[in-house]
PDB file of C-alpha atoms and ligand atoms in Angstrom:
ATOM      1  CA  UNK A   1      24.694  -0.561 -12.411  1.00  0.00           C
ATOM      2  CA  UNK A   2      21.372  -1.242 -11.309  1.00  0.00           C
ATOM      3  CA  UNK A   3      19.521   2.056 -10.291  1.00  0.00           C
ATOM      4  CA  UNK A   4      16.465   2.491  -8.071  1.00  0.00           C
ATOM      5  CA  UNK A   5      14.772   5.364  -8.332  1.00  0.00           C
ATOM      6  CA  UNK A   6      12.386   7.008  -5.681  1.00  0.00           C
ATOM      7  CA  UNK A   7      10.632   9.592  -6.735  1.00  0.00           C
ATOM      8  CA  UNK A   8       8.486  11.877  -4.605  1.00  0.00           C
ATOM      9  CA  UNK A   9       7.543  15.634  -3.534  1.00  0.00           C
ATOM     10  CA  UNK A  10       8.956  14.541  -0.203  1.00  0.00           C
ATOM     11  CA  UNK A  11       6.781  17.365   1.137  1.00  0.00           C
ATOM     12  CA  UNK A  12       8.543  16.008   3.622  1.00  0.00           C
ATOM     13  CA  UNK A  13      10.722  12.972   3.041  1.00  0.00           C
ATOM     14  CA  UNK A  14       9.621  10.374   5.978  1.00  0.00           C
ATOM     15  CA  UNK A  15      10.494   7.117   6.755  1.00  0.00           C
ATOM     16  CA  UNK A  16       7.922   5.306   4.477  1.00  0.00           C
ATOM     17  CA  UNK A  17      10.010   6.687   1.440  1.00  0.00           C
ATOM     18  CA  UNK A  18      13.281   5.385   2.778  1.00  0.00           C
ATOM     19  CA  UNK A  19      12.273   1.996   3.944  1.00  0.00           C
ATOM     20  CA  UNK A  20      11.082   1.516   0.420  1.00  0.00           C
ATOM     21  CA  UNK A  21      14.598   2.601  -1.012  1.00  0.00           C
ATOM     22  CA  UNK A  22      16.437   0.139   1.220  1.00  0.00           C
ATOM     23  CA  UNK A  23      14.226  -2.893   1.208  1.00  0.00           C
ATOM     24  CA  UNK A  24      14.536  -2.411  -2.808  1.00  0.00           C
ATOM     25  CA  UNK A  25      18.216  -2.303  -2.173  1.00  0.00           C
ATOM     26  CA  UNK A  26      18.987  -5.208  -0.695  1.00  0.00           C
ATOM     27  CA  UNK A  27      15.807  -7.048  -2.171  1.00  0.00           C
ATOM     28  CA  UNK A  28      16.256  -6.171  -5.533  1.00  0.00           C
ATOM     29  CA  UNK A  29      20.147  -6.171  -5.253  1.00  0.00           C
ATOM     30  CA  UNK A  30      20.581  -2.670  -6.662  1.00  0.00           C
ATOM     31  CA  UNK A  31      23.593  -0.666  -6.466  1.00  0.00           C
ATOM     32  CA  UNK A  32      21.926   2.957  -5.453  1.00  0.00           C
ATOM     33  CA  UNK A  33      19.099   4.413  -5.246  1.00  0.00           C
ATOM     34  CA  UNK A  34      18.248   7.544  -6.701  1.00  0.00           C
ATOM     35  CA  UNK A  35      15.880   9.515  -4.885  1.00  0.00           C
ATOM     36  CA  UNK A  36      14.201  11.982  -7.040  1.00  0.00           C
ATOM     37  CA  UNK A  37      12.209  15.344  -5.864  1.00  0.00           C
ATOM     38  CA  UNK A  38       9.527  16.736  -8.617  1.00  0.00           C
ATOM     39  CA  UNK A  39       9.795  19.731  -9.467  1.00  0.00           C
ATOM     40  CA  UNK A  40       6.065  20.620  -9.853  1.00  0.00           C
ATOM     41  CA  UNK A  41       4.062  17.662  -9.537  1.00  0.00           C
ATOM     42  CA  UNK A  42       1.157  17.787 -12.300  1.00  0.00           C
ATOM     43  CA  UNK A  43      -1.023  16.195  -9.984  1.00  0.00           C
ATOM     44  CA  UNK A  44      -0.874  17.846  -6.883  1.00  0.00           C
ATOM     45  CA  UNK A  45      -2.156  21.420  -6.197  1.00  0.00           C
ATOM     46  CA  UNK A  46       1.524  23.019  -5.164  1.00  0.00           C
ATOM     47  CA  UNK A  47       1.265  26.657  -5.826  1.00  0.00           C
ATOM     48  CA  UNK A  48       5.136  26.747  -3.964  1.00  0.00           C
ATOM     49  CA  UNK A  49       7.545  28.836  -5.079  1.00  0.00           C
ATOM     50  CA  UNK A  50      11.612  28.216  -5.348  1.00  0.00           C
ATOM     51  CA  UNK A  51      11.775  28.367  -1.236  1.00  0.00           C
ATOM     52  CA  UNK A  52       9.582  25.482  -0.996  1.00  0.00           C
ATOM     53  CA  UNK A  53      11.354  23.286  -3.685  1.00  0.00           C
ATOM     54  CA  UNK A  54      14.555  24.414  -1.587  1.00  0.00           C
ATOM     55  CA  UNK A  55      13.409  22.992   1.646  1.00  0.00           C
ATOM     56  CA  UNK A  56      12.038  19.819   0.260  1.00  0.00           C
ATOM     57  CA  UNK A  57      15.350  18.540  -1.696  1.00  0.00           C
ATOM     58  CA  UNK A  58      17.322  19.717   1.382  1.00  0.00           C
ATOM     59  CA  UNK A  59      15.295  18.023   3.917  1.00  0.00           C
ATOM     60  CA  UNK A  60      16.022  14.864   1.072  1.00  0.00           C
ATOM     61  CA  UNK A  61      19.713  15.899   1.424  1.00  0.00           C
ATOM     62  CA  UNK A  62      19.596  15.332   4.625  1.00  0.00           C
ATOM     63  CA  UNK A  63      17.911  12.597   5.293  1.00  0.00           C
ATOM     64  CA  UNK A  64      19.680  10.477   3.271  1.00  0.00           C
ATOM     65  CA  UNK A  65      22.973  11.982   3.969  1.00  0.00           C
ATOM     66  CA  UNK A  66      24.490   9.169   6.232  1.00  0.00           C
ATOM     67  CA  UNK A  67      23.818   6.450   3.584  1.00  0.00           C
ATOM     68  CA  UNK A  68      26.960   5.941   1.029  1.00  0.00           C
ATOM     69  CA  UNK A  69      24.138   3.927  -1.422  1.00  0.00           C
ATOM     70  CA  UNK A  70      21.175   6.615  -1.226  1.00  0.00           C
ATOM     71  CA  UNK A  71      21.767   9.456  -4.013  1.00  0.00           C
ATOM     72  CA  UNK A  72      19.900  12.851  -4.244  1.00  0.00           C
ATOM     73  CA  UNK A  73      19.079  13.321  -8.101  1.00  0.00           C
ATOM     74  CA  UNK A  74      18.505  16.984  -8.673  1.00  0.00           C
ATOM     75  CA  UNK A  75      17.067  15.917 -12.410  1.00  0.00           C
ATOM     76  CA  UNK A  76      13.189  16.813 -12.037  1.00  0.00           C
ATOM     77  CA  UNK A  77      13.827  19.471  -9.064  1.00  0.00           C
ATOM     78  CA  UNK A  78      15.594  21.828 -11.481  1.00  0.00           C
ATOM     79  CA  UNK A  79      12.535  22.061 -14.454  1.00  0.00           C
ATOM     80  CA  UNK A  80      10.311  24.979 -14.198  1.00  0.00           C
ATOM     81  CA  UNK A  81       7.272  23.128 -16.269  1.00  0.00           C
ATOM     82  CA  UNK A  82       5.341  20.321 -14.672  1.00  0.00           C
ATOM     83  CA  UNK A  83       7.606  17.131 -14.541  1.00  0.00           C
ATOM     84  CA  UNK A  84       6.325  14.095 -16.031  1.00  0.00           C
ATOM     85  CA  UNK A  85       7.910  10.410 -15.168  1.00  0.00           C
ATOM     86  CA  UNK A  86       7.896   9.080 -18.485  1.00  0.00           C
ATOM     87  CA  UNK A  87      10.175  12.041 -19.622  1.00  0.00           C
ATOM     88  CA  UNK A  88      12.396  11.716 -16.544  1.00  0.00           C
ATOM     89  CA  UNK A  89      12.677   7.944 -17.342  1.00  0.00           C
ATOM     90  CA  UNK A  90      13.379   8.118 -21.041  1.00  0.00           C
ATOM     91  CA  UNK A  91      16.441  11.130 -20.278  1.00  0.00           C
ATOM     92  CA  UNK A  92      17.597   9.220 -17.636  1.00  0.00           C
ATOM     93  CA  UNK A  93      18.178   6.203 -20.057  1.00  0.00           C
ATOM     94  CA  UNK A  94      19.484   8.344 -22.498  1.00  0.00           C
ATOM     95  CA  UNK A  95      21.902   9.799 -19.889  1.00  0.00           C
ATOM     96  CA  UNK A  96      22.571   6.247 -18.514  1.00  0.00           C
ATOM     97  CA  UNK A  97      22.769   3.982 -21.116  1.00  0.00           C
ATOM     98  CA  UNK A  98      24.896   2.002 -18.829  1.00  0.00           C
ATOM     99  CA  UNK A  99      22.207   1.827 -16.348  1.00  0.00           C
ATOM    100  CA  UNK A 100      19.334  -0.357 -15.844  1.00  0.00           C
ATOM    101  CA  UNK A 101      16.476   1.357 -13.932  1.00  0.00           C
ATOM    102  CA  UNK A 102      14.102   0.473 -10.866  1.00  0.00           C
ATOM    103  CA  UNK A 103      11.184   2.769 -10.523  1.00  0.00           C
ATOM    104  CA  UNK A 104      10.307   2.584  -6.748  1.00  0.00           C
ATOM    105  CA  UNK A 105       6.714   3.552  -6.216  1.00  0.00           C
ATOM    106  CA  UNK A 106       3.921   2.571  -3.580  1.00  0.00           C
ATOM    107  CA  UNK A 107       0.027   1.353  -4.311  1.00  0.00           C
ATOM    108  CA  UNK A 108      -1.880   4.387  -4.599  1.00  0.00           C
ATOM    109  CA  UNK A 109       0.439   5.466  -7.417  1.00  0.00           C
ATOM    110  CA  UNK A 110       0.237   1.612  -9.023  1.00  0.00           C
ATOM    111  CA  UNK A 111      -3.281   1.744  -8.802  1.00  0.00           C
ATOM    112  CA  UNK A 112      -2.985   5.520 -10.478  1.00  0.00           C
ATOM    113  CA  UNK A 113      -0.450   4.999 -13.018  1.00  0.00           C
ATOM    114  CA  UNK A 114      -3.214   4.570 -15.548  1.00  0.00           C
ATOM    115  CA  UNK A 115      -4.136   8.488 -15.253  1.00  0.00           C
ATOM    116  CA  UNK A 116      -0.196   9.861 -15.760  1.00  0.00           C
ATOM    117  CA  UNK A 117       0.846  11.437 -18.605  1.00  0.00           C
ATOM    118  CA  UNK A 118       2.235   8.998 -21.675  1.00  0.00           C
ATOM    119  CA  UNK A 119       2.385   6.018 -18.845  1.00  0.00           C
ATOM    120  CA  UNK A 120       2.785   3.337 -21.662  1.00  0.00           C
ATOM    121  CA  UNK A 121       6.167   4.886 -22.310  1.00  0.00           C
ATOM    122  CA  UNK A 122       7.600   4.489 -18.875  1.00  0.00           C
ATOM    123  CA  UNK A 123       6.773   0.886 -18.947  1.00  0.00           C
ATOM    124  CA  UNK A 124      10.050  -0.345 -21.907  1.00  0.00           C
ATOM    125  CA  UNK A 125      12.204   2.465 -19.709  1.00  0.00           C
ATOM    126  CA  UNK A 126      12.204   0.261 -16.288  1.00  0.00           C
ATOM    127  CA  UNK A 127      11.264  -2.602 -13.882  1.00  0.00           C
ATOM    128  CA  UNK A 128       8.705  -1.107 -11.594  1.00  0.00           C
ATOM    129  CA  UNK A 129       9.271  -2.080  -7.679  1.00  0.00           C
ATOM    130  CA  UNK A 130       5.337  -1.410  -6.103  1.00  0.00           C
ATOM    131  CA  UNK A 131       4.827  -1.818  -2.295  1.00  0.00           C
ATOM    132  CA  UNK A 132       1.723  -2.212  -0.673  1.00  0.00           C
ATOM    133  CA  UNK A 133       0.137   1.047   0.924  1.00  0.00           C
ATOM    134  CA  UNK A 134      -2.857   1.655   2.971  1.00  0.00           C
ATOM    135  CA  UNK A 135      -5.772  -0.372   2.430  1.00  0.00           C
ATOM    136  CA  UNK A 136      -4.073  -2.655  -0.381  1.00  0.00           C
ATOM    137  CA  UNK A 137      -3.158  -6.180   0.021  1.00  0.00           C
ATOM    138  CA  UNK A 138      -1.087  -8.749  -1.649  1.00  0.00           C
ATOM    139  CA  UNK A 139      -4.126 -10.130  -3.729  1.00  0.00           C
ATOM    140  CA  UNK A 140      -5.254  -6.567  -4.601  1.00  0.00           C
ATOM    141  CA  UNK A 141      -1.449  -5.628  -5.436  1.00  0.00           C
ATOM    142  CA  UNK A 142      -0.920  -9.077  -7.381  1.00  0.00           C
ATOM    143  CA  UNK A 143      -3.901  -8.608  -9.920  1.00  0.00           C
ATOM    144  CA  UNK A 144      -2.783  -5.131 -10.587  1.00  0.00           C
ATOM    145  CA  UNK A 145       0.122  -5.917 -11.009  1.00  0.00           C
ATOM    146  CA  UNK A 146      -0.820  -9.071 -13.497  1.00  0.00           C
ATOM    147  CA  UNK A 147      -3.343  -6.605 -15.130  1.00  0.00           C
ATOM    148  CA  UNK A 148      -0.698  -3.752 -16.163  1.00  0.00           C
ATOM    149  CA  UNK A 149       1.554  -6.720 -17.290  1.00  0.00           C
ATOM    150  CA  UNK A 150      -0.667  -8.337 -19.548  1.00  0.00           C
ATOM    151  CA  UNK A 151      -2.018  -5.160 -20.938  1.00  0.00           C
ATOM    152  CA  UNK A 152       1.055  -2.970 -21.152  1.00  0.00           C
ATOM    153  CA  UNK A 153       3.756  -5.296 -21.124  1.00  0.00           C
ATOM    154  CA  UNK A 154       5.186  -3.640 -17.981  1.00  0.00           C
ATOM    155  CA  UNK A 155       8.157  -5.406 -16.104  1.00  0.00           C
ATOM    156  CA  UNK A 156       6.441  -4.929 -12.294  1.00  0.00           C
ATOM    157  CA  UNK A 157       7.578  -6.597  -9.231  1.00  0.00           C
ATOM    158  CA  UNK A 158       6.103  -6.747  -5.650  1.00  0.00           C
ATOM    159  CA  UNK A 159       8.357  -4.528  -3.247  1.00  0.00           C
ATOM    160  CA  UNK A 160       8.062  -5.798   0.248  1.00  0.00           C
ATOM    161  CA  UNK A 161       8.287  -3.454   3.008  1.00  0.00           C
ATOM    162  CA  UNK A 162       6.908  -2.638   6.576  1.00  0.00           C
ATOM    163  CA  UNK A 163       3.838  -1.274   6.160  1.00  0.00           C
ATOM    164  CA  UNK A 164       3.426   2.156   7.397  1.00  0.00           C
ATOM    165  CA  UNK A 165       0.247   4.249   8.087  1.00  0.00           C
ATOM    166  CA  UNK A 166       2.541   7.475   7.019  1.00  0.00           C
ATOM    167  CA  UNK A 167       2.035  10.082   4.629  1.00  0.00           C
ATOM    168  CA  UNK A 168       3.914  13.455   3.848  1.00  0.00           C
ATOM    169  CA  UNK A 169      -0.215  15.019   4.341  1.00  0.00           C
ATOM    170  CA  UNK A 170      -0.388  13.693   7.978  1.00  0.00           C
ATOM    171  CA  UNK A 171       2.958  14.965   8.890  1.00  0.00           C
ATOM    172  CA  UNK A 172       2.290  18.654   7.289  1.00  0.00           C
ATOM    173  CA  UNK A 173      -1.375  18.495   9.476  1.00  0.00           C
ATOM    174  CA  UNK A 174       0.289  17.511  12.712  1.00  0.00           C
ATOM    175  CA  UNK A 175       3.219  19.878  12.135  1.00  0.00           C
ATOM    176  CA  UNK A 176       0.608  22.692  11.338  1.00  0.00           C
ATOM    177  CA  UNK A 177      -1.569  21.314  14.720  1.00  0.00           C
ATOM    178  CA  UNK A 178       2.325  21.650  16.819  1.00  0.00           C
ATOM    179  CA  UNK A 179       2.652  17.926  16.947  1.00  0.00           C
ATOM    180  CA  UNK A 180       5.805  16.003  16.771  1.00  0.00           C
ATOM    181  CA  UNK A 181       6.830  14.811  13.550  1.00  0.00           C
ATOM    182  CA  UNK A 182       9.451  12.829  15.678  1.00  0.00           C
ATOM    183  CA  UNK A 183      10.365   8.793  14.975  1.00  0.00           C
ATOM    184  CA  UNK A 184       8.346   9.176  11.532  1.00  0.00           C
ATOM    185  CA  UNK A 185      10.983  11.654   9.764  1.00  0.00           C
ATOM    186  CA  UNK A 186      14.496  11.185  10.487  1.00  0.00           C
ATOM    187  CA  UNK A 187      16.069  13.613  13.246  1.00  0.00           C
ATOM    188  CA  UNK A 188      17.744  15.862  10.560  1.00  0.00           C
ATOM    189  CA  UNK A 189      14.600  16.512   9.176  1.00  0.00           C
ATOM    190  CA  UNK A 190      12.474  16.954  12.729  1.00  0.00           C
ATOM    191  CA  UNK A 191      15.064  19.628  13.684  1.00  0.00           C
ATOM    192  CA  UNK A 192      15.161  21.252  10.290  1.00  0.00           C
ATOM    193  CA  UNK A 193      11.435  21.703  10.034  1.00  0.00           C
ATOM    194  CA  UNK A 194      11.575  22.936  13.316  1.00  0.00           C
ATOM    195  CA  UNK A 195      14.431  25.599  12.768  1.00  0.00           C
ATOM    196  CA  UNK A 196      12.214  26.885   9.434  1.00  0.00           C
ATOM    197  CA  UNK A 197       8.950  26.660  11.279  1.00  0.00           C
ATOM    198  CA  UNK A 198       7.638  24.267   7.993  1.00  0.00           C
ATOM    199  CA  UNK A 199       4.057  23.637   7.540  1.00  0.00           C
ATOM    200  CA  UNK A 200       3.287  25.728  10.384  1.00  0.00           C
ATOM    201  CA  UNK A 201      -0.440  27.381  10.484  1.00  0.00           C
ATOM    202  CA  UNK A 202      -0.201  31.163   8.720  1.00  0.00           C
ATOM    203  CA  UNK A 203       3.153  30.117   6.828  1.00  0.00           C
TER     204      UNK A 203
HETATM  205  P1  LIG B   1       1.575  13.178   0.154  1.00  0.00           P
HETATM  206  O1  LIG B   1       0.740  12.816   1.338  1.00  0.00           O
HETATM  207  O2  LIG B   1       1.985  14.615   0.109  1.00  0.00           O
HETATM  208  O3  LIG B   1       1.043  12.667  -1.152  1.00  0.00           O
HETATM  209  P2  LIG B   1       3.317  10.883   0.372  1.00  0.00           P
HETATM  210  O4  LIG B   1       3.573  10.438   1.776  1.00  0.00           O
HETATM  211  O5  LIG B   1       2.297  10.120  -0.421  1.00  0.00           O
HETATM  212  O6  LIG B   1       2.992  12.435   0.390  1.00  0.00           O
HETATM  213  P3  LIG B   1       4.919  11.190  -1.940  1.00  0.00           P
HETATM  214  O7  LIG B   1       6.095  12.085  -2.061  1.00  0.00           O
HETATM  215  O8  LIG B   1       3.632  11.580  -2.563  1.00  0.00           O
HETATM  216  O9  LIG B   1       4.692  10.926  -0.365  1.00  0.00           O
HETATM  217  O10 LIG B   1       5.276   9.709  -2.368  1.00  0.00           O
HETATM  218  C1  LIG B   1       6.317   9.316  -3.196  1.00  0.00           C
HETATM  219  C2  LIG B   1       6.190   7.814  -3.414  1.00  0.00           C
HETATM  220  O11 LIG B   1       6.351   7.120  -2.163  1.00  0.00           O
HETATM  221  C3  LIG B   1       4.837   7.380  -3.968  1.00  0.00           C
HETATM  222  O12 LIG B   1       5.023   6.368  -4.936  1.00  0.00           O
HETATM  223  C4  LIG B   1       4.118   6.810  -2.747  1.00  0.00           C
HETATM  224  O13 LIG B   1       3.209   5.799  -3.107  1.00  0.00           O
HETATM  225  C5  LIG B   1       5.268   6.255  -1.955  1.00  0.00           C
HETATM  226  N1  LIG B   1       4.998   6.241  -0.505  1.00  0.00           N
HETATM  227  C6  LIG B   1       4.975   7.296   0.322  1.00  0.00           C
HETATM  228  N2  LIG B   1       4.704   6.928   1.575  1.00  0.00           N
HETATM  229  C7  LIG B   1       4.535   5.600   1.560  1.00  0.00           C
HETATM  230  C8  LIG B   1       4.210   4.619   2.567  1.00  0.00           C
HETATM  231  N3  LIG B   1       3.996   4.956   3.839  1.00  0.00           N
HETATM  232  N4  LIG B   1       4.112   3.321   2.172  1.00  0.00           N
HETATM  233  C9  LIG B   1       4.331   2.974   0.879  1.00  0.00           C
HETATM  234  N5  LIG B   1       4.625   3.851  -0.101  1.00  0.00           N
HETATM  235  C10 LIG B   1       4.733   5.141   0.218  1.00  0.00           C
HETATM  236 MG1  LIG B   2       1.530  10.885  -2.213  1.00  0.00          MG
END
């Protein structure tokens, strides 16, 4: 089968992250998508302890709950150390030799990938599917993309997708500043931050 994988903190999931899993979908024709919660990011400052990681994959489990083709993959949420995508993508292919793999990701990671840990070695494990984000366009995404071709011999496609001013950082602020989170997480996760008071100031 053909295998997209979205991987995230999904501190929380929002609607950016699943409009990129089912435009690559039906885009890409894939047969599921994996979506993937770190365990401990090695690049962002999460002191969180086993609570944390529990809301995160079940506000995942949740969101993604009413679609038969969107998986949760508990793979990287279960490793104590610092979880590294070139790792997760060579077990995964190990696990899934049957598998061919579609690592889902949006620009500011394309335009990071350089600065990951062993990123040459993800590149033979999978196609990567990069959407734009933010301030990048199709000419900026395009010579990237051509750049970490050439130089890597990565297998990189342009993922397009409605572009979305919406980060899992503007959702914790406006949750910690009482705002609604409403219409840019799905309602499962809205009413499930709301029952555990997440991201609230003083928690
Ligand atoms: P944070 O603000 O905490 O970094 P985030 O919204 O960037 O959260 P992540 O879990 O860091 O979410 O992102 C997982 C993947 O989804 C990354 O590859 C990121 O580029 C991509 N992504 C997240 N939101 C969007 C969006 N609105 N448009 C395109 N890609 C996105
Ligand atoms: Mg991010």
């Amino acid at each position: 089968m053909k295998i997209g994988i979205m991987g995230g903190t999904f501190d929380p999931i929002h609607i950016g992250h699943l409009l990129l899993g089912m435009f690559a979908y039906e885009d890409f024709g894939l047969d599921e998508i994996w979506f993937l919660p770190n365990g401990n990011p090695p690049h962002k400052q999460t002191k969180e302890g086993e609570e944390a990681l529990g809301h995160r994959i079940e506000m995942v489990r949740r969101a993604i709950s009413d679609v038969p083709y969107f998986r949760l993959c508990l793979h990287e949420a279960k490793e104590k150390e610092h979880s590294y995508t070139y790792k997760t993508m060579r077990e995964l292919c190990a696990l899934y030799p049957e598998h061919r793999f579609y690592f889902i990701l949006g620009a500011d990671s394309l335009f990071a990938i350089e600065e990951w840990k062993y990123f040459r070695e993800i590149f033979p494990t999978c196609t990567i599917l990069a959407a734009m984000r933010d301030d990048k366009d199709v000419g900026d995404m395009m010579r990237q993309i051509a750049y970490l071709e050439e130089t890597y011999g990565a297998k990189i496609s342009l993922l397009r997708a409605p572009l979305l001013e919406i980060s899992s950082t503007t959702l914790r602020e406006r949750a910690a500043q009482g705002k609604s989170v409403a219409y840019m997480v799905p309602q499962a996760v809205d009413e499930y931050m709301q029952e555990h008071a997440l991201y609230r100031k003083g928690e």
